[in-house]
JSON list of C-alpha atoms in Angstrom, two decimals:
[
{"chain": "S", "resi": 1, "resn": "UNK", "atom": "CA", "xyz": [-17.88, -56.36, -55.36]},
{"chain": "S", "resi": 2, "resn": "UNK", "atom": "CA", "xyz": [-19.21, -53.29, -57.17]},
{"chain": "S", "resi": 3, "resn": "UNK", "atom": "CA", "xyz": [-15.79, -52.63, -58.65]},
{"chain": "S", "resi": 4, "resn": "UNK", "atom": "CA", "xyz": [-15.58, -56.27, -59.79]},
{"chain": "S", "resi": 5, "resn": "UNK", "atom": "CA", "xyz": [-18.97, -55.91, -61.49]},
{"chain": "S", "resi": 6, "resn": "UNK", "atom": "CA", "xyz": [-17.84, -52.72, -63.20]},
{"chain": "S", "resi": 7, "resn": "UNK", "atom": "CA", "xyz": [-14.62, -54.41, -64.34]},
{"chain": "S", "resi": 8, "resn": "UNK", "atom": "CA", "xyz": [-16.61, -57.31, -65.80]},
{"chain": "S", "resi": 9, "resn": "UNK", "atom": "CA", "xyz": [-18.86, -54.83, -67.55]},
{"chain": "S", "resi": 10, "resn": "UNK", "atom": "CA", "xyz": [-15.80, -53.12, -68.98]},
{"chain": "S", "resi": 11, "resn": "UNK", "atom": "CA", "xyz": [-14.43, -56.42, -70.29]},
{"chain": "S", "resi": 12, "resn": "UNK", "atom": "CA", "xyz": [-17.74, -57.48, -71.84]},
{"chain": "S", "resi": 13, "resn": "UNK", "atom": "CA", "xyz": [-19.40, -54.30, -73.07]},
{"chain": "S", "resi": 14, "resn": "UNK", "atom": "CA", "xyz": [-16.60, -51.88, -73.85]},
{"chain": "S", "resi": 15, "resn": "UNK", "atom": "CA", "xyz": [-15.24, -53.73, -76.91]},
{"chain": "S", "resi": 16, "resn": "UNK", "atom": "CA", "xyz": [-18.68, -53.20, -78.46]},
{"chain": "S", "resi": 17, "resn": "UNK", "atom": "CA", "xyz": [-18.47, -49.51, -77.58]},
{"chain": "S", "resi": 18, "resn": "UNK", "atom": "CA", "xyz": [-15.28, -48.77, -79.54]},
{"chain": "S", "resi": 19, "resn": "UNK", "atom": "CA", "xyz": [-16.77, -45.67, -81.16]},
{"chain": "S", "resi": 20, "resn": "UNK", "atom": "CA", "xyz": [-18.35, -44.43, -77.94]},
{"chain": "S", "resi": 21, "resn": "UNK", "atom": "CA", "xyz": [-16.15, -41.80, -76.22]},
{"chain": "S", "resi": 22, "resn": "UNK", "atom": "CA", "xyz": [-17.66, -42.64, -72.84]},
{"chain": "S", "resi": 23, "resn": "UNK", "atom": "CA", "xyz": [-16.10, -46.11, -73.06]},
{"chain": "S", "resi": 24, "resn": "UNK", "atom": "CA", "xyz": [-12.81, -44.58, -71.85]},
{"chain": "S", "resi": 25, "resn": "UNK", "atom": "CA", "xyz": [-14.53, -43.82, -68.55]},
{"chain": "S", "resi": 26, "resn": "UNK", "atom": "CA", "xyz": [-15.39, -47.45, -68.02]},
{"chain": "S", "resi": 27, "resn": "UNK", "atom": "CA", "xyz": [-12.01, -48.69, -69.26]},
{"chain": "S", "resi": 28, "resn": "UNK", "atom": "CA", "xyz": [-10.21, -46.71, -66.56]},
{"chain": "S", "resi": 29, "resn": "UNK", "atom": "CA", "xyz": [-11.15, -49.28, -63.88]},
{"chain": "S", "resi": 30, "resn": "UNK", "atom": "CA", "xyz": [-9.22, -51.96, -65.79]},
{"chain": "S", "resi": 31, "resn": "UNK", "atom": "CA", "xyz": [-6.31, -49.67, -66.65]},
{"chain": "S", "resi": 32, "resn": "UNK", "atom": "CA", "xyz": [-3.02, -49.84, -64.77]},
{"chain": "S", "resi": 33, "resn": "UNK", "atom": "CA", "xyz": [-3.47, -46.17, -63.85]},
{"chain": "S", "resi": 34, "resn": "UNK", "atom": "CA", "xyz": [-6.36, -47.18, -61.56]},
{"chain": "S", "resi": 35, "resn": "UNK", "atom": "CA", "xyz": [-3.94, -48.72, -59.06]},
{"chain": "S", "resi": 36, "resn": "UNK", "atom": "CA", "xyz": [-1.96, -45.47, -58.87]},
{"chain": "S", "resi": 37, "resn": "UNK", "atom": "CA", "xyz": [-4.95, -43.28, -57.97]},
{"chain": "S", "resi": 38, "resn": "UNK", "atom": "CA", "xyz": [-5.62, -42.12, -54.43]},
{"chain": "S", "resi": 39, "resn": "UNK", "atom": "CA", "xyz": [-8.76, -43.62, -52.81]},
{"chain": "S", "resi": 40, "resn": "UNK", "atom": "CA", "xyz": [-10.47, -40.21, -52.94]},
{"chain": "S", "resi": 41, "resn": "UNK", "atom": "CA", "xyz": [-9.94, -40.00, -56.70]},
{"chain": "S", "resi": 42, "resn": "UNK", "atom": "CA", "xyz": [-11.21, -43.56, -57.22]},
{"chain": "S", "resi": 43, "resn": "UNK", "atom": "CA", "xyz": [-14.32, -42.71, -55.20]},
{"chain": "S", "resi": 44, "resn": "UNK", "atom": "CA", "xyz": [-14.88, -39.54, -57.24]},
{"chain": "S", "resi": 45, "resn": "UNK", "atom": "CA", "xyz": [-14.59, -41.47, -60.52]},
{"chain": "S", "resi": 46, "resn": "UNK", "atom": "CA", "xyz": [-16.96, -44.20, -59.35]},
{"chain": "S", "resi": 47, "resn": "UNK", "atom": "CA", "xyz": [-19.48, -41.57, -58.23]},
{"chain": "S", "resi": 48, "resn": "UNK", "atom": "CA", "xyz": [-19.34, -40.00, -61.68]},
{"chain": "S", "resi": 49, "resn": "UNK", "atom": "CA", "xyz": [-19.59, -43.28, -63.60]},
{"chain": "S", "resi": 50, "resn": "UNK", "atom": "CA", "xyz": [-22.32, -44.92, -61.52]},
{"chain": "S", "resi": 51, "resn": "UNK", "atom": "CA", "xyz": [-25.82, -43.58, -61.28]},
{"chain": "S", "resi": 52, "resn": "UNK", "atom": "CA", "xyz": [-27.26, -46.45, -59.26]},
{"chain": "S", "resi": 53, "resn": "UNK", "atom": "CA", "xyz": [-26.19, -49.75, -57.73]},
{"chain": "S", "resi": 54, "resn": "UNK", "atom": "CA", "xyz": [-28.79, -52.43, -57.04]},
{"chain": "S", "resi": 55, "resn": "UNK", "atom": "CA", "xyz": [-28.12, -55.50, -54.93]},
{"chain": "S", "resi": 56, "resn": "UNK", "atom": "CA", "xyz": [-30.19, -58.68, -54.96]},
{"chain": "S", "resi": 57, "resn": "UNK", "atom": "CA", "xyz": [-29.65, -60.37, -51.59]},
{"chain": "S", "resi": 58, "resn": "UNK", "atom": "CA", "xyz": [-31.16, -63.66, -52.80]},
{"chain": "S", "resi": 59, "resn": "UNK", "atom": "CA", "xyz": [-28.73, -64.10, -55.67]},
{"chain": "S", "resi": 60, "resn": "UNK", "atom": "CA", "xyz": [-25.90, -61.88, -54.44]},
{"chain": "S", "resi": 61, "resn": "UNK", "atom": "CA", "xyz": [-25.90, -60.10, -57.79]},
{"chain": "S", "resi": 62, "resn": "UNK", "atom": "CA", "xyz": [-25.25, -56.45, -58.41]},
{"chain": "S", "resi": 63, "resn": "UNK", "atom": "CA", "xyz": [-27.00, -54.36, -61.03]},
{"chain": "S", "resi": 64, "resn": "UNK", "atom": "CA", "xyz": [-25.18, -51.25, -62.19]},
{"chain": "S", "resi": 65, "resn": "UNK", "atom": "CA", "xyz": [-26.76, -48.25, -63.86]},
{"chain": "S", "resi": 66, "resn": "UNK", "atom": "CA", "xyz": [-24.25, -45.98, -65.52]},
{"chain": "S", "resi": 67, "resn": "UNK", "atom": "CA", "xyz": [-24.54, -42.20, -65.48]},
{"chain": "S", "resi": 68, "resn": "UNK", "atom": "CA", "xyz": [-24.31, -40.80, -69.00]},
{"chain": "S", "resi": 69, "resn": "UNK", "atom": "CA", "xyz": [-23.87, -37.24, -67.76]},
{"chain": "S", "resi": 70, "resn": "UNK", "atom": "CA", "xyz": [-21.17, -38.26, -65.30]},
{"chain": "S", "resi": 71, "resn": "UNK", "atom": "CA", "xyz": [-19.33, -40.25, -67.96]},
{"chain": "S", "resi": 72, "resn": "UNK", "atom": "CA", "xyz": [-19.48, -37.30, -70.39]},
{"chain": "S", "resi": 73, "resn": "UNK", "atom": "CA", "xyz": [-18.08, -35.02, -67.70]},
{"chain": "S", "resi": 74, "resn": "UNK", "atom": "CA", "xyz": [-15.29, -37.48, -66.85]},
{"chain": "S", "resi": 75, "resn": "UNK", "atom": "CA", "xyz": [-14.54, -38.02, -70.53]},
{"chain": "S", "resi": 76, "resn": "UNK", "atom": "CA", "xyz": [-14.06, -34.27, -71.00]},
{"chain": "S", "resi": 77, "resn": "UNK", "atom": "CA", "xyz": [-11.59, -34.32, -68.11]},
{"chain": "S", "resi": 78, "resn": "UNK", "atom": "CA", "xyz": [-9.73, -37.32, -69.53]},
{"chain": "S", "resi": 79, "resn": "UNK", "atom": "CA", "xyz": [-9.50, -35.71, -72.98]},
{"chain": "S", "resi": 80, "resn": "UNK", "atom": "CA", "xyz": [-8.17, -32.50, -71.42]}
]
């Protein structure tokens, strides 16, 4: 469910973040490369991207807070 929320965020917000280098970090969850990653690598990426996950039991909704520092770090790794 958290991954689905992050994927929806990537679809909705990332096109508006075209000039933001951290957008690549969010795009990775919708990229075909995601399916080729080992579970440990997916977990590491999610831990870097996400700062906090909130869950509202009444509505079943998730709130995601992204980690700017983690995304910068991941972006540096993506860029090489």
